[in-house]
mmCIF file of C-alpha atoms in Angstrom:
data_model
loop_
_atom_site.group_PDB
_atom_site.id
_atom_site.type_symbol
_atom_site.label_atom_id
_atom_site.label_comp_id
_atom_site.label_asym_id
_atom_site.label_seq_id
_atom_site.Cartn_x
_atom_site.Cartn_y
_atom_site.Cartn_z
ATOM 1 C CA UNK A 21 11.072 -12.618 28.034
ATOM 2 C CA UNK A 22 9.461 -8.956 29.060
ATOM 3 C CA UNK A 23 5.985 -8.851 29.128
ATOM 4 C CA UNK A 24 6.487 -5.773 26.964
ATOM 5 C CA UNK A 25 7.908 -7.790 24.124
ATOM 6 C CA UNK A 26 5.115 -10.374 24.415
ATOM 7 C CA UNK A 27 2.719 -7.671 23.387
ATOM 8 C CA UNK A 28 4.548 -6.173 20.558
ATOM 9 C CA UNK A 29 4.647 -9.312 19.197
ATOM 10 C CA UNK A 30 1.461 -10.499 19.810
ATOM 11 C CA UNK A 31 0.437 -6.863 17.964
ATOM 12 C CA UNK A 32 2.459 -7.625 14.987
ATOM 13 C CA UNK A 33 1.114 -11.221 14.678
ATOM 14 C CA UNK A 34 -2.080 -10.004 14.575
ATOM 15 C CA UNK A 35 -1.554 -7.557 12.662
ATOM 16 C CA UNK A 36 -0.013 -9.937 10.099
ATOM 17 C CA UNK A 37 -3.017 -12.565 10.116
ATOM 18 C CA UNK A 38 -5.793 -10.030 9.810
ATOM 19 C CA UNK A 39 -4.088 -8.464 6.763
ATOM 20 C CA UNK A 40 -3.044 -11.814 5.191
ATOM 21 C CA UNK A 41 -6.713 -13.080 5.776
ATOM 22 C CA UNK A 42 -8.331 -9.808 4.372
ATOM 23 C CA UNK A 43 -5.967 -9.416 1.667
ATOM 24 C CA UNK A 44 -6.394 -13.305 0.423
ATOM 25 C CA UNK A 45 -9.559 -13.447 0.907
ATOM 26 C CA UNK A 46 -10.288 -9.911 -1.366
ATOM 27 C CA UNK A 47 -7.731 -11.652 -3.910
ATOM 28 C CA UNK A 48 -9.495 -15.141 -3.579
ATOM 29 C CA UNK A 49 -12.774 -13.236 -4.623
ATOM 30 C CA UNK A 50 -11.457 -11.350 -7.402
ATOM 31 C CA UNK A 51 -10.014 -14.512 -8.299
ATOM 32 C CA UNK A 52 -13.277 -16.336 -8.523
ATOM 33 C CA UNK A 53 -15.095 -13.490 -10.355
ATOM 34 C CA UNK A 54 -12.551 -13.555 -13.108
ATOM 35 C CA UNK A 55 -12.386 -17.343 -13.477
ATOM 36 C CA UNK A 56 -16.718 -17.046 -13.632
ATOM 37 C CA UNK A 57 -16.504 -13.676 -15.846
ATOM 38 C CA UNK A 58 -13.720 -14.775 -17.779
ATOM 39 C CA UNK A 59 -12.776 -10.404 -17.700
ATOM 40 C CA UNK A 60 -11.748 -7.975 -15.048
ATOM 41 C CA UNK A 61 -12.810 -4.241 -14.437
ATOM 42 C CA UNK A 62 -10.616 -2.583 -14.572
ATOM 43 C CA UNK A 63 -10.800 -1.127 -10.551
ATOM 44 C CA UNK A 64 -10.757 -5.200 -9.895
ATOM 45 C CA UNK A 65 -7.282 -5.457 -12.086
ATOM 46 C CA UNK A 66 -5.969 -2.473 -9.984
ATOM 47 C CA UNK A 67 -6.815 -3.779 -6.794
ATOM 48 C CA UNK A 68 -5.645 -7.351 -7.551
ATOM 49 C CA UNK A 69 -2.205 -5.852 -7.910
ATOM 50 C CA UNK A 70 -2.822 -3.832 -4.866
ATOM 51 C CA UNK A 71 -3.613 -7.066 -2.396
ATOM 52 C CA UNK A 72 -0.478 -8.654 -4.086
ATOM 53 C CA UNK A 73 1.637 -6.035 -2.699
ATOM 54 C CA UNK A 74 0.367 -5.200 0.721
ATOM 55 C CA UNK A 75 0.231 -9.240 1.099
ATOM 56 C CA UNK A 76 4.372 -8.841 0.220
ATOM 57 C CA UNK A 77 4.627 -5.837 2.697
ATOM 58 C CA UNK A 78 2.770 -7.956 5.195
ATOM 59 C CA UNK A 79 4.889 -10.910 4.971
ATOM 60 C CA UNK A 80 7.986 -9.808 4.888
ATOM 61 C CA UNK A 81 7.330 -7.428 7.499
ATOM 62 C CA UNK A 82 5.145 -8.475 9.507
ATOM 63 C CA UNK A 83 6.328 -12.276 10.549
ATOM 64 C CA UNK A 84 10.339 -11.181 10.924
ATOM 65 C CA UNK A 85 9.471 -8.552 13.160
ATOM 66 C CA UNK A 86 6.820 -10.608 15.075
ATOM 67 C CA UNK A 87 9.771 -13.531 15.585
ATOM 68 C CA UNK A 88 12.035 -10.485 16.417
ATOM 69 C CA UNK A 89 9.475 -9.244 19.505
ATOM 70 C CA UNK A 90 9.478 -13.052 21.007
ATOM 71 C CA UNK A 91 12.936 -13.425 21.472
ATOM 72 C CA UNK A 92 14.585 -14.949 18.055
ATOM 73 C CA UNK A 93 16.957 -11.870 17.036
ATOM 74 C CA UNK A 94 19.431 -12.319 13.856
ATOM 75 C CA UNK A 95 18.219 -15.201 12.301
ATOM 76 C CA UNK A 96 18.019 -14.301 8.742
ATOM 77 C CA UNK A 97 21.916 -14.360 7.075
ATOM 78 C CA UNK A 98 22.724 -11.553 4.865
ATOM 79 C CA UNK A 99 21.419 -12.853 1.851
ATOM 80 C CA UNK A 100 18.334 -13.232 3.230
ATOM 81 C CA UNK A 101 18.435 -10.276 5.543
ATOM 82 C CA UNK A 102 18.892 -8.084 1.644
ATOM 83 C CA UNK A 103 16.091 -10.222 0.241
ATOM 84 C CA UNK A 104 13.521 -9.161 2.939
ATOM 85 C CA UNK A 105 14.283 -5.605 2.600
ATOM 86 C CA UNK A 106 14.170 -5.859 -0.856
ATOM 87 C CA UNK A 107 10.648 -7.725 -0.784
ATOM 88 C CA UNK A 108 9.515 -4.773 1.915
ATOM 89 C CA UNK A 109 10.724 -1.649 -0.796
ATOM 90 C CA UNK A 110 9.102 -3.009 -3.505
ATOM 91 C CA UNK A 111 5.940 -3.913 -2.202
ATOM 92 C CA UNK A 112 5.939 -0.335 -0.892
ATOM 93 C CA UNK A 113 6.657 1.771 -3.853
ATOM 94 C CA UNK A 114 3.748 -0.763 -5.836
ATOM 95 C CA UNK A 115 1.023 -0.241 -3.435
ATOM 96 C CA UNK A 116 1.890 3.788 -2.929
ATOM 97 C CA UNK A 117 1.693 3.843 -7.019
ATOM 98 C CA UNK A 118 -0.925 1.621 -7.238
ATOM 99 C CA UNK A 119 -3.185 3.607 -4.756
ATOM 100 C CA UNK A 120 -2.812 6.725 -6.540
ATOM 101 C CA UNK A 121 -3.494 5.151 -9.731
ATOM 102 C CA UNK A 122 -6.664 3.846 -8.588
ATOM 103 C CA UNK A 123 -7.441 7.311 -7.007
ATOM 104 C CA UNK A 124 -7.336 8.835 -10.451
ATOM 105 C CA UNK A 125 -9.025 6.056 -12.423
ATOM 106 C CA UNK A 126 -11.951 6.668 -10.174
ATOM 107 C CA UNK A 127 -11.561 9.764 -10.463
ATOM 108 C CA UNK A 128 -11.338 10.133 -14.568
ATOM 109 C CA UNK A 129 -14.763 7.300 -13.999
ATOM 110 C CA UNK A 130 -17.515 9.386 -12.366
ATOM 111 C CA UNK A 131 -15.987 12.711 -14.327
ATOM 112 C CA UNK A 132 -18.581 14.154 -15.898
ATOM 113 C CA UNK A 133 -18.922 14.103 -20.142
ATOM 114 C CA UNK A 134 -18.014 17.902 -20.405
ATOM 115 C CA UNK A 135 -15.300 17.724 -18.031
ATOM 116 C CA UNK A 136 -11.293 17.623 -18.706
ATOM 117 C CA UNK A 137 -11.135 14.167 -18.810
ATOM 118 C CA UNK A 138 -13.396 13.051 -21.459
ATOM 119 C CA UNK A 139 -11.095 12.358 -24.096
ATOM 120 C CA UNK A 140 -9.518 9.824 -21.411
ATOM 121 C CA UNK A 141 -12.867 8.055 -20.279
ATOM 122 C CA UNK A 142 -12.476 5.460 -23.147
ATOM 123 C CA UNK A 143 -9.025 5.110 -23.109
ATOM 124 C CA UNK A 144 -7.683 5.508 -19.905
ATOM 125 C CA UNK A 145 -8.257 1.032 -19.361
ATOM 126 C CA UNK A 146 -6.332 0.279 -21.944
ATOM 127 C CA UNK A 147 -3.148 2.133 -20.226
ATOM 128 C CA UNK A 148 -3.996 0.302 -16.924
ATOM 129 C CA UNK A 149 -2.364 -3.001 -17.319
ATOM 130 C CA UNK A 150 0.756 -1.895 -18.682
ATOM 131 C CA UNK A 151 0.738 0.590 -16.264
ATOM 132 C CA UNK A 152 0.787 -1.834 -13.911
ATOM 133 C CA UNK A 153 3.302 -4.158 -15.707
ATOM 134 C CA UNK A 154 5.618 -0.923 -15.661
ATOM 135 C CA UNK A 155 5.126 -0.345 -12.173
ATOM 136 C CA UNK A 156 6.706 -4.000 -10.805
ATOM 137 C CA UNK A 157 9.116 -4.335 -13.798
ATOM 138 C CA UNK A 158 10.995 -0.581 -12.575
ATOM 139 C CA UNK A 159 10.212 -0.936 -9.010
ATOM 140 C CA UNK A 160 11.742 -4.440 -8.976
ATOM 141 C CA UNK A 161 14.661 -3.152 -11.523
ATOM 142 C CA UNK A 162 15.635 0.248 -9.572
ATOM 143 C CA UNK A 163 15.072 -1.472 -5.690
ATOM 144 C CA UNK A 164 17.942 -4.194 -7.181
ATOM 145 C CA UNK A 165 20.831 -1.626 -8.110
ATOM 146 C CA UNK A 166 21.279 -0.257 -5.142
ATOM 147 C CA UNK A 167 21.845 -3.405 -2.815
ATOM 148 C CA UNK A 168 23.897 -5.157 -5.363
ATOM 149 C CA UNK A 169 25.959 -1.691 -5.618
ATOM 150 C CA UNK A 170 26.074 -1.567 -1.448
ATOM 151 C CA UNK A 171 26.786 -5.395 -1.995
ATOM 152 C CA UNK A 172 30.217 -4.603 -3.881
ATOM 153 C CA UNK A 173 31.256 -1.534 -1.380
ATOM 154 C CA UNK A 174 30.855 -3.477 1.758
ATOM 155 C CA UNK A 175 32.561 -6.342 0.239
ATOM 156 C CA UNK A 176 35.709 -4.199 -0.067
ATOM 157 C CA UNK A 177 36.125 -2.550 3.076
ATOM 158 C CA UNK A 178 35.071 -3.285 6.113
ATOM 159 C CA UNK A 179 31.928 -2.047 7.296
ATOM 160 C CA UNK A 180 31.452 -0.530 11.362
ATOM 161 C CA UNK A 181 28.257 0.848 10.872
ATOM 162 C CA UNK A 182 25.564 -1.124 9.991
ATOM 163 C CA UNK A 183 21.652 -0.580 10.586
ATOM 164 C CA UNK A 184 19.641 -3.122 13.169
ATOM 165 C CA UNK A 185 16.502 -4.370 11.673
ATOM 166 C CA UNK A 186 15.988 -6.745 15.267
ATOM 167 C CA UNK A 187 16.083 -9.975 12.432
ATOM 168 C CA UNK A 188 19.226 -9.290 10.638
ATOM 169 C CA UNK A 189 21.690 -6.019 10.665
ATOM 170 C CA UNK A 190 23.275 -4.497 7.158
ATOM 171 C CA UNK A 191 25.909 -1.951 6.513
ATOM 172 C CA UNK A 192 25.017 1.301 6.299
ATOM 173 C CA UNK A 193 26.483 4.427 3.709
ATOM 174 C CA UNK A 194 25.466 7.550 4.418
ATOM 175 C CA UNK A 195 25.380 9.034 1.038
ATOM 176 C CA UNK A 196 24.097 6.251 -0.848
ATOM 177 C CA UNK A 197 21.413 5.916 1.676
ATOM 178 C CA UNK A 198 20.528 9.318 0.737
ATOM 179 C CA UNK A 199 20.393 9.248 -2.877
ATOM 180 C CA UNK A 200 18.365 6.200 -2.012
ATOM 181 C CA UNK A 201 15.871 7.814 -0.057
ATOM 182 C CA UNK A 202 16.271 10.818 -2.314
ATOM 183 C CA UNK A 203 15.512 8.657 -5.360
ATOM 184 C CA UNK A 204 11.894 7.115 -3.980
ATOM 185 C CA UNK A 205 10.747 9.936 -1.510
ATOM 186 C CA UNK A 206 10.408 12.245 -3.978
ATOM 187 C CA UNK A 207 7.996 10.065 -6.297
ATOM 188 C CA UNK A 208 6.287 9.142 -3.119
ATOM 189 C CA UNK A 209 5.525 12.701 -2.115
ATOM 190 C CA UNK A 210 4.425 13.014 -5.916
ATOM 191 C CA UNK A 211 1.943 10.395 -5.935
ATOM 192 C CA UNK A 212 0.677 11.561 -2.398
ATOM 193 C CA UNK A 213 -0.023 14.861 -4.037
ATOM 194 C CA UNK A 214 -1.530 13.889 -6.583
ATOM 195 C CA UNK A 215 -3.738 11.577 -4.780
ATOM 196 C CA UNK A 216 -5.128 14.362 -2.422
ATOM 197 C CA UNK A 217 -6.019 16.641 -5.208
ATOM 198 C CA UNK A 218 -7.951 13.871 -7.224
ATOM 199 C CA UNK A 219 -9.508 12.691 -3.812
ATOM 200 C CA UNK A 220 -10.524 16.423 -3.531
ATOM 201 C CA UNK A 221 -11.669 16.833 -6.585
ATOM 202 C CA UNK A 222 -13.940 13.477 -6.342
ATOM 203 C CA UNK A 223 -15.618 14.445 -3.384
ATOM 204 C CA UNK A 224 -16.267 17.868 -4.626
ATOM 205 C CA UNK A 225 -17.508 15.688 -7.673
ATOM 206 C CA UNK A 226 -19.812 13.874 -5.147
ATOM 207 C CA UNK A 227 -20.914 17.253 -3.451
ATOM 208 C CA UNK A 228 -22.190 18.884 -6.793
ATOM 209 C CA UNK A 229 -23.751 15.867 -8.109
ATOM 210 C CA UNK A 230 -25.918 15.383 -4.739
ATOM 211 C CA UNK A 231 -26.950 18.716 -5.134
ATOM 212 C CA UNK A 232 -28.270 18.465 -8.745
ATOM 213 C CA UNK A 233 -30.204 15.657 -7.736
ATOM 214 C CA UNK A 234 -31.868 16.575 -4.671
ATOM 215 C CA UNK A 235 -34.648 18.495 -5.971
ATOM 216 C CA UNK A 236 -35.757 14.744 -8.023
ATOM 217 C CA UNK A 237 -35.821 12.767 -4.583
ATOM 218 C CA UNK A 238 -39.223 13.417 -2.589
ATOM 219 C CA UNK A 239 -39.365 13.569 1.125
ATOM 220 C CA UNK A 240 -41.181 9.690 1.359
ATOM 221 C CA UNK A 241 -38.622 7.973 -0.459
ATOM 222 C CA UNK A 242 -34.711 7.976 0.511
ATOM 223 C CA UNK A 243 -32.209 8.428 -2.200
ATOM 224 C CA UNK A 244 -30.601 5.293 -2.694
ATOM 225 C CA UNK A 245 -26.702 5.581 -2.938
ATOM 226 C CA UNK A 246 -25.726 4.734 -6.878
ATOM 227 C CA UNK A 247 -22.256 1.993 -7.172
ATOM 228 C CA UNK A 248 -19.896 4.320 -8.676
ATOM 229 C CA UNK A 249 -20.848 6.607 -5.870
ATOM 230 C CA UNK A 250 -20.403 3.836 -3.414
ATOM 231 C CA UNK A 251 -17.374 2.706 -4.776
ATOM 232 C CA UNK A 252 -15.744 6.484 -4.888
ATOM 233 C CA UNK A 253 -16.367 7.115 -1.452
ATOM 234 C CA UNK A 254 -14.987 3.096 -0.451
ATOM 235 C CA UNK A 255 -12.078 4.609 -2.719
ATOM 236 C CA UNK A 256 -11.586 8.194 -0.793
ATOM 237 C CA UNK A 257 -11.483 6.786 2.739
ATOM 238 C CA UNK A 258 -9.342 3.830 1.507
ATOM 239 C CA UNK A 259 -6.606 7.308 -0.007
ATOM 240 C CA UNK A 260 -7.515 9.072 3.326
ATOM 241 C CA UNK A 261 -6.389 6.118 5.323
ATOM 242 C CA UNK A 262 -3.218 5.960 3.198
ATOM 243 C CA UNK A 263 -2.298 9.632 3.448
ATOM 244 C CA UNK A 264 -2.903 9.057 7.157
ATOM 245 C CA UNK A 265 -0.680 6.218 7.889
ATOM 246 C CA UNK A 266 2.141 7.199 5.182
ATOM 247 C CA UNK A 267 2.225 10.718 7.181
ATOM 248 C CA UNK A 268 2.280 9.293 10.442
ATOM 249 C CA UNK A 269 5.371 6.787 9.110
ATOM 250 C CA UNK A 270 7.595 9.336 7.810
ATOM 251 C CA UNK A 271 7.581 11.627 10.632
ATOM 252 C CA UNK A 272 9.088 8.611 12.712
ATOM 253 C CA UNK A 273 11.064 7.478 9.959
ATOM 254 C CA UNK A 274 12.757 10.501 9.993
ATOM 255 C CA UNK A 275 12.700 11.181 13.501
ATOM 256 C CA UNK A 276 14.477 7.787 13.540
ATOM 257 C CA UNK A 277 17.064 8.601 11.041
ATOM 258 C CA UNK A 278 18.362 11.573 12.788
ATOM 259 C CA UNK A 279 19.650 9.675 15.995
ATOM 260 C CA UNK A 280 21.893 6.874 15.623
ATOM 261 C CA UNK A 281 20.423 4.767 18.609
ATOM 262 C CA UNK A 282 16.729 5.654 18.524
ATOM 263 C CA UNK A 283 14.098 3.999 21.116
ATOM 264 C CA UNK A 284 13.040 0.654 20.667
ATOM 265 C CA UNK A 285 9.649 1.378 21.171
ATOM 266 C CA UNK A 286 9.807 4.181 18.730
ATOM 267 C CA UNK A 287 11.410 1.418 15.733
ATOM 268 C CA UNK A 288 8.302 -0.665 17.099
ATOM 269 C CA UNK A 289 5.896 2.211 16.538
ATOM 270 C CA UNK A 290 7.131 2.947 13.122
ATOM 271 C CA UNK A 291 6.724 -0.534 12.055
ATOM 272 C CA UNK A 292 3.301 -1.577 13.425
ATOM 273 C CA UNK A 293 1.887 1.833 11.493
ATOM 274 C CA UNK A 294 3.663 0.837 8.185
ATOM 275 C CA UNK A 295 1.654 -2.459 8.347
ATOM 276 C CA UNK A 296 -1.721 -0.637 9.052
ATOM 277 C CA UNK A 297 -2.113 0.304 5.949
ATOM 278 C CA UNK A 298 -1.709 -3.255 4.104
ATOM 279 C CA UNK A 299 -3.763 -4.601 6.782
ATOM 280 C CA UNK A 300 -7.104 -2.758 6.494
ATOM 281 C CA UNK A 301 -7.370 -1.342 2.862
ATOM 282 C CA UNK A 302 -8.917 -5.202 2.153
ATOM 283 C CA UNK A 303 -11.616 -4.370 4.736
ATOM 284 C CA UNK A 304 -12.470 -0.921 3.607
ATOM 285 C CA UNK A 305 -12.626 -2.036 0.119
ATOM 286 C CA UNK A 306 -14.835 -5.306 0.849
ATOM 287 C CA UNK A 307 -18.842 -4.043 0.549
ATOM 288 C CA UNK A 308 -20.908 -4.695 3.700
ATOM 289 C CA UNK A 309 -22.768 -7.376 1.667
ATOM 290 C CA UNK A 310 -19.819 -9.545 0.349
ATOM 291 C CA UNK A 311 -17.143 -9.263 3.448
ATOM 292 C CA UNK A 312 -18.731 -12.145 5.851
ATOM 293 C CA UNK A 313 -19.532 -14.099 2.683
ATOM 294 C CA UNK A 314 -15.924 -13.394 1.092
ATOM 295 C CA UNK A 315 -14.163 -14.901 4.857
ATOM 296 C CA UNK A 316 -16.497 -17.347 4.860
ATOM 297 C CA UNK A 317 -15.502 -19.465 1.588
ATOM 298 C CA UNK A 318 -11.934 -18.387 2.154
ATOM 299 C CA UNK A 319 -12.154 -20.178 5.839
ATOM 300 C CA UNK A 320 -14.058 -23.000 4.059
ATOM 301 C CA UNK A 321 -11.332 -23.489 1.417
ATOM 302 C CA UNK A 322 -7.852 -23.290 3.543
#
């Protein structure tokens, strides 16, 4: 085996136990606090449903492509080869929707009384669960036509050109791929847009309201940091990191798709950087107080 392939998959198995461990262990705790609470806020409802799908991206992801890198190619048969990519979209579209929801539920939060949003303040948890319900039922719905439509093509011809995912190769179509693609870039690009401009408008949010205050703090005693502004700016680097790594993926993704044979370390690239994300929103979201305590009684319990 290369010594090149030892450390790609030594990268993507630790990429996939650091974000499994983060992510169950941010669940586990929201978990616990629901089952002491008896309720959820409504940013811990949103970010339940946000570990649930970086922990599918992760999995189904992360562990065929770390078997791929130590030598076990093509294991997975075609139904399962479908499943996994179909566990990989959804999780994908959930946490990019879920992200900018919580962007602008944080955002509509710390909004001031006289701003735009303050016929939303009080209602805008009630929308949130269904929201959410909405958001796996047509994810799961729309990410199940297409490969049961590609399903009944490639059973009646016979398919040349097919796509290597390293664990299992499918059939490709040209134009359905695109209409695919077509179909979920655009509301991706959306939902990126949208959260940059409530990320902006947050921190210029932040900016004003540090202002107004500073006069009120003296020069002996150091402003503390209030939670909601903690949590917006745990919120804006946890978007920033998103808009980062979901830039950085489609470049390759489509530098990928315009060459038939692209480099392997290139397809390794692209994958390692879609799993960043999944892997460290847990950690940036985790306070400095409760992380050590949160991976503690997570270790204790497994």
């Amino acid at each position: 085996m290369a010594s090149r392939n030892v450390t790609i998959g030594l990268m993507f198995l630790s990429q996939t136990a650091v974000g499994i461990l983060g992510n169950f262990s941010l669940l586990y705790d929201y978990l616990v606090h629901s089952y002491n609470d008896c309720t959820l806020r409504s940013t811990d409802m949103i970010l339940k449903h946000l570990m649930i799908a970086n922990s599918l991206v992760i999995l189904s992801k992360g562990i065929p492509q770390t078997i791929t890198a130590f030598g076990l190619k093509y294991f997975l048969s075609d139904f399962g080869c479908k499943l996994i990519l179909y566990i990989q979209r959804v999780g994908k579209s959930v946490s990019i929707f879920i992200t900018c929801l919580l962007s602008v539920f944080q955002n509509i939060t710390i909004s001031p009384v006289n701003s735009c949003w303050k016929d939303l303040k009080g209602r805008a948890p009630k929308y949130i669960g269904f929201s959410i319900s909405l958001c796996w039922i047509l994810y799961m719905v729309v990410n199940s036509i297409f490969p049961l439509y590609m399903l009944t093509k490639w059973s009646r011809k016979n398919t040349t050109e097919k796509r290597d995912h390293g664990y299992c190769s499918v059939g490709r179509d040209k134009i359905t791929e695109s209409i695919y693609a077509g179909l979920f870039i655009f509301p991706e690009v959306v939902f990126s847009i949208i959260m940059i401009w409530s990320s902006g408008s947050m921190v210029l949010l932040l900016y004003r309201h540090k202002q107004r205050v500073q006069h009120i703090h003296s020069i002996k005693v150091s402003p503390r940091t209030s939670p909601e502004s903690r949590a917006t700016q745990r919120i804006l680097v946890l978007v920033g990191t998103f808009v980062t790594f979901y830039t950085l993926s489609s470049l390759l993704s489509v530098h990928i798709a315009l060459f038939s044979s692209p480099n392997g370390w290139l397809v390794n690239t692209n994958e390692l950087i879609l799993v960043c994300f999944p892997m460290v929103s847990p950690f940036i979201l985790m306070s400095r107080e409760s992380t050590a305590c949160t991976l503690s009684r997570l270790c204790f319990v497994c």
